[in-house]
CSV table of C-alpha atoms in Angstrom, one decimal:
chain,number,residue,atom,x,y,z
O,1,MET,CA,-16.0,15.6,16.5
O,2,SER,CA,-13.3,14.9,18.9
O,3,SER,CA,-9.8,13.5,16.9
O,4,VAL,CA,-9.7,11.0,19.4
O,5,LEU,CA,-13.8,10.3,18.9
O,6,LYS,CA,-13.7,10.2,15.0
O,7,THR,CA,-10.5,7.9,15.2
O,8,ASN,CA,-12.6,5.8,17.3
O,9,ALA,CA,-15.0,5.6,14.8
O,10,LEU,CA,-13.5,4.6,12.1
O,11,GLU,CA,-11.3,2.1,13.9
O,12,SER,CA,-14.9,0.2,14.6
O,13,GLU,CA,-15.9,0.5,10.7
O,14,ALA,CA,-13.3,-1.3,9.9
O,15,ILE,CA,-12.6,-4.0,12.1
O,16,TYR,CA,-16.6,-4.4,11.1
O,17,ILE,CA,-14.9,-4.5,7.4
O,18,PHE,CA,-12.5,-7.3,8.6
O,19,ARG,CA,-15.4,-9.5,10.1
O,20,GLU,CA,-17.6,-9.0,7.4
O,21,VAL,CA,-14.6,-10.8,4.8
O,22,ILE,CA,-14.7,-13.6,7.2
O,23,SER,CA,-18.2,-13.8,7.5
O,24,GLN,CA,-18.7,-13.6,3.2
O,25,PHE,CA,-15.3,-15.3,1.5
O,26,ASP,CA,-13.4,-18.6,2.2
O,27,LYS,CA,-9.9,-17.4,1.9
O,28,PRO,CA,-9.0,-13.8,2.1
O,29,VAL,CA,-5.3,-12.7,2.2
O,30,LEU,CA,-4.8,-9.8,3.7
O,31,LEU,CA,-1.4,-7.5,0.8
O,32,PHE,CA,1.0,-6.4,2.9
O,33,SER,CA,3.5,-4.4,1.6
O,34,GLY,CA,5.6,-3.4,4.4
O,35,GLY,CA,4.1,0.1,4.6
O,36,LYS,CA,2.6,2.7,7.4
O,37,ASP,CA,-1.4,1.2,5.2
O,38,SER,CA,-0.7,-2.5,6.1
O,39,ILE,CA,1.2,-2.9,9.1
O,40,THR,CA,-2.2,-0.4,10.4
O,41,LEU,CA,-4.5,-3.3,8.4
O,42,VAL,CA,-2.6,-5.5,10.7
O,43,ARG,CA,-3.7,-4.0,14.1
O,44,LEU,CA,-6.7,-3.4,12.9
O,45,ALA,CA,-7.1,-7.7,12.1
O,46,GLN,CA,-5.4,-8.0,15.6
O,47,LYS,CA,-8.3,-6.1,17.2
O,48,ALA,CA,-10.9,-8.0,15.3
O,49,PHE,CA,-10.4,-11.5,16.5
O,50,PHE,CA,-8.5,-11.3,19.3
O,51,PRO,CA,-7.7,-13.1,21.3
O,52,ALA,CA,-7.0,-15.5,17.8
O,53,LYS,CA,-4.6,-15.3,16.1
O,54,ILE,CA,-5.3,-13.1,12.3
O,55,PRO,CA,-7.3,-15.8,10.5
O,56,PHE,CA,-5.8,-15.5,7.1
O,57,PRO,CA,-1.9,-14.9,5.8
O,58,LEU,CA,-0.8,-11.9,4.2
O,59,LEU,CA,1.2,-11.2,0.7
O,60,HIS,CA,3.9,-9.7,-0.4
O,61,VAL,CA,4.2,-8.8,-4.5
O,62,ASP,CA,8.2,-8.1,-3.5
O,63,THR,CA,9.1,-6.3,-6.6
O,64,GLY,CA,13.1,-6.7,-5.6
O,65,HIS,CA,13.7,-3.4,-5.2
O,66,ASN,CA,11.9,-2.5,-2.2
O,67,PHE,CA,14.1,-0.4,0.9
O,68,PRO,CA,16.2,-2.4,3.0
O,69,GLU,CA,14.1,-1.0,5.9
O,70,THR,CA,10.9,-2.5,4.9
O,71,ILE,CA,11.7,-5.8,4.4
O,72,GLU,CA,13.7,-5.8,7.5
O,73,PHE,CA,10.3,-4.2,9.1
O,74,ARG,CA,8.4,-6.9,7.4
O,75,ASP,CA,10.2,-10.6,8.6
O,76,LYS,CA,10.3,-9.1,12.4
O,77,LEU,CA,6.9,-8.1,12.8
O,78,VAL,CA,5.4,-10.6,10.9
O,79,ALA,CA,8.0,-13.2,13.5
O,80,GLU,CA,6.6,-11.4,16.4
O,81,LEU,CA,2.9,-11.8,15.6
O,82,GLY,CA,3.5,-15.3,14.4
O,83,LEU,CA,1.9,-14.5,10.8
O,84,GLU,CA,1.5,-16.6,8.0
O,85,LEU,CA,3.8,-14.5,5.2
O,86,ILE,CA,3.0,-15.4,1.7
O,87,VAL,CA,6.2,-13.9,-0.6
O,88,ARG,CA,6.0,-13.7,-4.5
O,89,ASN,CA,8.5,-12.1,-6.7
O,90,VAL,CA,8.1,-10.3,-9.9
O,91,GLN,CA,11.8,-10.9,-10.9
O,92,ASP,CA,10.1,-14.6,-11.4
O,93,ALA,CA,7.8,-13.4,-13.6
O,94,ILE,CA,10.9,-11.6,-15.6
O,95,ASP,CA,12.6,-14.1,-16.2
O,96,GLU,CA,9.2,-16.6,-17.0
O,97,GLY,CA,8.9,-14.2,-19.7
O,98,LYS,CA,5.7,-13.2,-18.4
O,99,VAL,CA,6.8,-9.2,-18.2
O,100,VAL,CA,9.5,-6.9,-19.7
O,101,GLU,CA,11.8,-5.1,-17.4
O,102,GLU,CA,12.1,-1.7,-18.2
O,103,THR,CA,14.7,0.6,-18.6
O,104,GLY,CA,15.9,3.9,-19.1
O,105,LYS,CA,15.7,7.2,-17.3
O,106,TYR,CA,11.6,6.0,-15.4
O,107,SER,CA,11.8,2.6,-15.5
O,108,SER,CA,10.1,1.0,-12.7
O,109,ARG,CA,8.7,-2.7,-11.6
O,110,ASN,CA,6.0,-0.9,-10.1
O,111,SER,CA,3.8,-1.5,-12.8
O,112,LEU,CA,5.0,-5.4,-13.2
O,113,GLN,CA,3.6,-6.1,-9.5
O,114,THR,CA,-0.1,-6.7,-11.2
O,115,ILE,CA,1.3,-10.2,-13.2
O,116,THR,CA,2.7,-11.9,-9.6
O,117,LEU,CA,-0.2,-10.5,-8.0
O,118,LEU,CA,-3.0,-12.0,-10.2
O,119,ASP,CA,-0.8,-15.7,-10.6
O,120,ALA,CA,-0.8,-15.2,-6.7
O,121,ILE,CA,-4.5,-14.8,-6.0
O,122,GLU,CA,-5.0,-18.0,-9.1
O,123,GLU,CA,-1.8,-20.1,-7.6
O,124,PHE,CA,-3.7,-19.6,-4.0
O,125,LYS,CA,-7.3,-19.8,-5.6
O,126,PHE,CA,-7.7,-16.4,-2.9
O,127,ASP,CA,-11.4,-14.5,-2.8
O,128,ALA,CA,-11.2,-11.8,-0.8
O,129,CYS,CA,-7.4,-9.1,-1.0
O,130,ILE,CA,-7.9,-6.9,1.6
O,131,GLY,CA,-5.8,-3.4,0.7
O,132,GLY,CA,-4.6,-0.7,2.5
O,133,ALA,CA,-6.1,2.1,-0.5
O,134,ARG,CA,-7.4,5.1,0.4
O,135,ARG,CA,-10.1,7.6,-1.1
O,136,ASP,CA,-7.7,10.4,-0.8
O,137,GLU,CA,-4.7,8.7,-2.2
O,138,GLU,CA,-5.6,9.2,-5.5
O,139,LYS,CA,-8.2,10.3,-7.8
O,140,ALA,CA,-9.1,6.1,-8.7
O,141,ARG,CA,-9.5,5.0,-5.4
O,142,ALA,CA,-12.3,7.1,-5.2
O,143,LYS,CA,-13.9,5.3,-7.6
O,144,GLU,CA,-13.9,1.7,-5.4
O,145,ARG,CA,-15.4,0.5,-3.0
O,146,ILE,CA,-14.8,-1.4,0.4
O,147,PHE,CA,-15.6,-4.6,-1.0
O,148,SER,CA,-14.8,-4.0,-4.8
O,149,VAL,CA,-15.5,-7.0,-7.3
O,150,ARG,CA,-13.1,-7.9,-9.9
O,151,ASP,CA,-13.4,-10.1,-12.6
O,152,ASP,CA,-12.4,-13.7,-13.8
O,153,PHE,CA,-9.3,-11.9,-15.0
O,154,GLY,CA,-8.7,-9.9,-12.6
O,155,GLN,CA,-10.3,-6.6,-13.9
O,156,TRP,CA,-11.8,-3.8,-12.2
O,157,ASP,CA,-14.1,-1.9,-14.4
O,158,GLU,CA,-15.5,1.8,-12.4
O,159,LYS,CA,-18.8,1.6,-14.4
O,160,ASN,CA,-19.6,-1.4,-12.3
O,161,GLN,CA,-19.9,-0.9,-9.0
O,162,ARG,CA,-22.1,-1.9,-6.8
O,163,PRO,CA,-24.0,0.1,-3.8
O,164,GLU,CA,-22.8,0.6,-0.8
O,165,LEU,CA,-26.2,1.6,1.8
O,166,PHE,CA,-26.0,1.8,5.6
O,167,ASP,CA,-23.1,-0.2,5.5
O,168,ILE,CA,-24.3,-3.1,3.7
O,169,LEU,CA,-21.4,-4.9,1.9
O,170,ASN,CA,-22.1,-7.8,-0.7
O,171,GLY,CA,-19.3,-10.1,-1.0
O,172,LYS,CA,-21.5,-12.1,-3.1
O,173,ILE,CA,-19.2,-12.9,-6.9
O,174,GLU,CA,-19.1,-15.8,-9.9
O,175,ASN,CA,-16.9,-18.1,-9.5
O,176,GLY,CA,-12.9,-16.9,-11.0
O,177,GLN,CA,-14.3,-13.4,-9.5
O,178,ASN,CA,-12.4,-12.0,-6.4
O,179,VAL,CA,-13.3,-9.1,-4.2
O,180,ARG,CA,-10.3,-6.1,-2.9
O,181,VAL,CA,-11.4,-5.3,0.2
O,182,PHE,CA,-10.5,-1.8,1.6
O,183,PRO,CA,-10.9,-2.1,5.6
O,184,ILE,CA,-9.2,1.4,5.6
O,185,SER,CA,-11.6,3.9,2.4
O,186,ASN,CA,-12.4,6.3,4.6
O,187,TRP,CA,-9.7,7.5,6.4
O,188,THR,CA,-7.0,9.8,5.8
O,189,GLU,CA,-2.9,10.1,5.9
O,190,LEU,CA,-3.9,12.2,9.1
O,191,ASP,CA,-6.3,9.6,10.1
O,192,VAL,CA,-3.5,6.8,9.7
O,193,TRP,CA,-0.9,8.8,11.4
O,194,SER,CA,-3.5,9.7,14.1
O,195,TYR,CA,-4.2,6.2,14.7
O,196,ILE,CA,-0.4,5.5,14.4
O,197,GLU,CA,-0.1,7.6,17.4
O,198,GLN,CA,-2.6,6.8,19.7
O,199,GLU,CA,-2.2,3.2,19.5
O,200,LYS,CA,1.9,3.3,20.1
O,201,ILE,CA,2.4,1.2,16.3
O,202,GLU,CA,5.4,0.7,15.4
O,203,ILE,CA,6.9,1.7,12.2
O,204,PRO,CA,9.5,1.4,9.6
O,205,SER,CA,12.7,3.9,10.9
O,206,ILE,CA,12.5,4.9,7.0
O,207,TYR,CA,9.4,7.8,7.9
O,208,PHE,CA,11.3,9.7,9.9
O,209,SER,CA,14.4,12.1,9.4
O,210,HIS,CA,17.5,10.7,9.1
O,211,LYS,CA,20.3,11.0,6.8
O,212,ARG,CA,20.1,9.6,3.3
O,213,LYS,CA,22.4,9.8,-0.4
O,214,VAL,CA,20.4,10.7,-3.1
O,215,PHE,CA,20.1,13.1,-5.7
O,216,LEU,CA,17.7,15.5,-7.7
O,217,ARG,CA,15.6,15.0,-10.9
O,218,ASP,CA,12.3,17.2,-11.8
O,219,GLY,CA,12.4,18.9,-8.6
O,220,LEU,CA,11.9,14.8,-7.0
O,221,ILE,CA,14.7,13.5,-4.5
O,222,TRP,CA,15.1,10.1,-5.1
O,223,SER,CA,17.8,7.7,-3.5
O,224,HIS,CA,20.9,7.1,-4.6
O,225,SER,CA,20.8,2.7,-4.8
O,226,GLU,CA,22.1,-0.3,-7.4
O,227,PHE,CA,18.5,0.0,-8.7
O,228,VAL,CA,17.1,3.3,-9.3
O,229,TYR,CA,19.0,5.0,-13.3
O,230,GLN,CA,20.9,7.7,-12.4
O,231,GLU,CA,22.9,10.3,-15.0
O,232,GLU,CA,25.8,10.9,-14.5
O,233,ASP,CA,25.9,14.8,-14.5
O,234,GLU,CA,22.7,14.0,-11.7
O,235,GLN,CA,25.2,14.3,-8.5
O,236,ILE,CA,24.4,12.4,-5.1
O,237,GLU,CA,24.1,14.6,-2.3
O,238,GLU,CA,23.2,13.7,1.6
O,239,ARG,CA,20.2,14.8,2.6
O,240,ILE,CA,18.1,14.9,6.3
O,241,VAL,CA,15.4,13.4,4.8
O,242,ARG,CA,12.5,11.0,5.1
O,243,PHE,CA,9.7,9.2,3.1
O,244,ARG,CA,5.9,9.5,3.1
O,245,THR,CA,5.1,6.4,1.2
O,246,VAL,CA,6.9,3.1,0.7
O,247,GLY,CA,7.0,1.8,-2.5
O,248,ASP,CA,9.6,0.2,-5.0
O,249,MET,CA,12.3,2.2,-4.6
O,250,THR,CA,12.5,3.5,-8.3
O,251,CYS,CA,9.3,5.5,-8.1
O,252,THR,CA,8.8,6.7,-4.2
O,253,ALA,CA,10.6,9.7,-4.0
O,254,ALA,CA,11.6,11.4,-0.2
O,255,VAL,CA,11.0,14.8,1.2
O,256,ASP,CA,13.4,17.5,3.0
O,257,SER,CA,11.8,17.1,6.8
O,258,TYR,CA,13.1,17.2,10.6
O,259,ALA,CA,10.1,15.2,12.2
O,260,ALA,CA,12.1,12.4,13.5
O,261,THR,CA,9.1,11.5,15.8
O,262,ILE,CA,4.8,9.8,15.4
O,263,LYS,CA,3.7,13.5,17.2
O,264,GLU,CA,6.5,15.3,14.9
O,265,VAL,CA,5.2,13.6,11.8
O,266,VAL,CA,1.7,14.5,12.6
O,267,GLY,CA,2.2,17.6,12.6
O,268,GLU,CA,3.6,18.4,9.9
O,269,ILE,CA,1.5,16.2,7.4
O,270,ARG,CA,-1.2,18.7,9.0
O,271,THR,CA,0.5,21.9,7.4
O,272,SER,CA,1.2,20.2,4.0
O,273,THR,CA,0.1,21.5,1.0
O,274,ILE,CA,1.2,18.4,-0.7
O,275,SER,CA,0.4,14.9,-1.2
O,276,GLU,CA,1.3,12.3,0.0
O,277,ARG,CA,0.8,10.9,-4.1
O,278,GLY,CA,3.1,13.7,-4.9
O,279,ALA,CA,5.9,11.7,-3.7
O,280,ARG,CA,4.9,8.9,-5.6
O,281,ILE,CA,7.1,9.1,-8.9
O,282,ASP,CA,4.7,6.2,-11.2
O,283,ASP,CA,2.1,8.1,-10.3
O,284,LYS,CA,3.7,11.1,-12.3
O,285,ARG,CA,3.3,9.4,-15.7
O,286,SER,CA,0.0,10.4,-17.0
O,287,GLU,CA,-3.3,11.5,-15.0
O,288,ALA,CA,-4.7,8.1,-15.5
O,289,ALA,CA,-1.7,5.9,-15.1
O,290,MET,CA,-3.2,4.7,-11.9
O,291,GLU,CA,-6.8,4.1,-13.5
O,292,LYS,CA,-5.5,2.5,-16.1
O,293,ARG,CA,-3.6,0.5,-13.4
O,294,LYS,CA,-6.8,-0.5,-11.3
O,295,GLN,CA,-8.5,-2.0,-14.9
O,296,GLN,CA,-5.4,-4.2,-15.8
O,297,GLY,CA,-6.0,-6.5,-12.2
O,298,TYR,CA,-3.7,-4.0,-9.6
O,299,PHE,CA,-4.0,-3.5,-6.4
């Protein structure tokens, strides 16, 4: 199958999933981070419901430690498309004593997003949360279904997943349950970038090569920022880098790269021997880090 035919088939599947969400759920929401995967979801949702507007809001769980380029792009996209954006802040959960701020060398707010997300689901009574997870990202993702049920505590039981045969998606849930929906579950990182190239989708500049103040730790390139813990002997330098994945600044490493266009990024990914999640510092806490967070209600 040619790359264009494959991309078109993946697009058709994702559009089908979006339309199933609207037909089966009462209050869906799209979880939006400002990264390439959630931006791709927005484009797919536009196509699924054109010429009408996207019929559900976007929800951003803001750690307060996001890359400025990502937040600027988020607000620009929402304004241009006339979308409804809901923002809930991890800082509020910290202030209310619901979670405790981490400290030290590897401190991050990434894992603290869970409580804020679950609170938002309860506040708005969302019954389906649409996310951009892909099976190739991290091994815990591969255990998910496209419609992945969470219990009334927001928790995920990987042993109790429904079969999904012949594209039959079962959205029936009990009172208090909700579903995570993954329209690009069968996509790879390269598929996403190929779609962005094909559709000429605008994405944040942080994904392209640029000069940035960074420091090295554990063989990874960390952003120099007031939000990122840095020891005195960790020297700041300027390097030409880009980001393959965009999350909280405290857990997202850069990569050395001169890829300044989407075409160059696609070429770089085709020859890469390191996975996208290799730049996610939070995944390195333990082999089961992602799975444990998902069991607790994380995205």
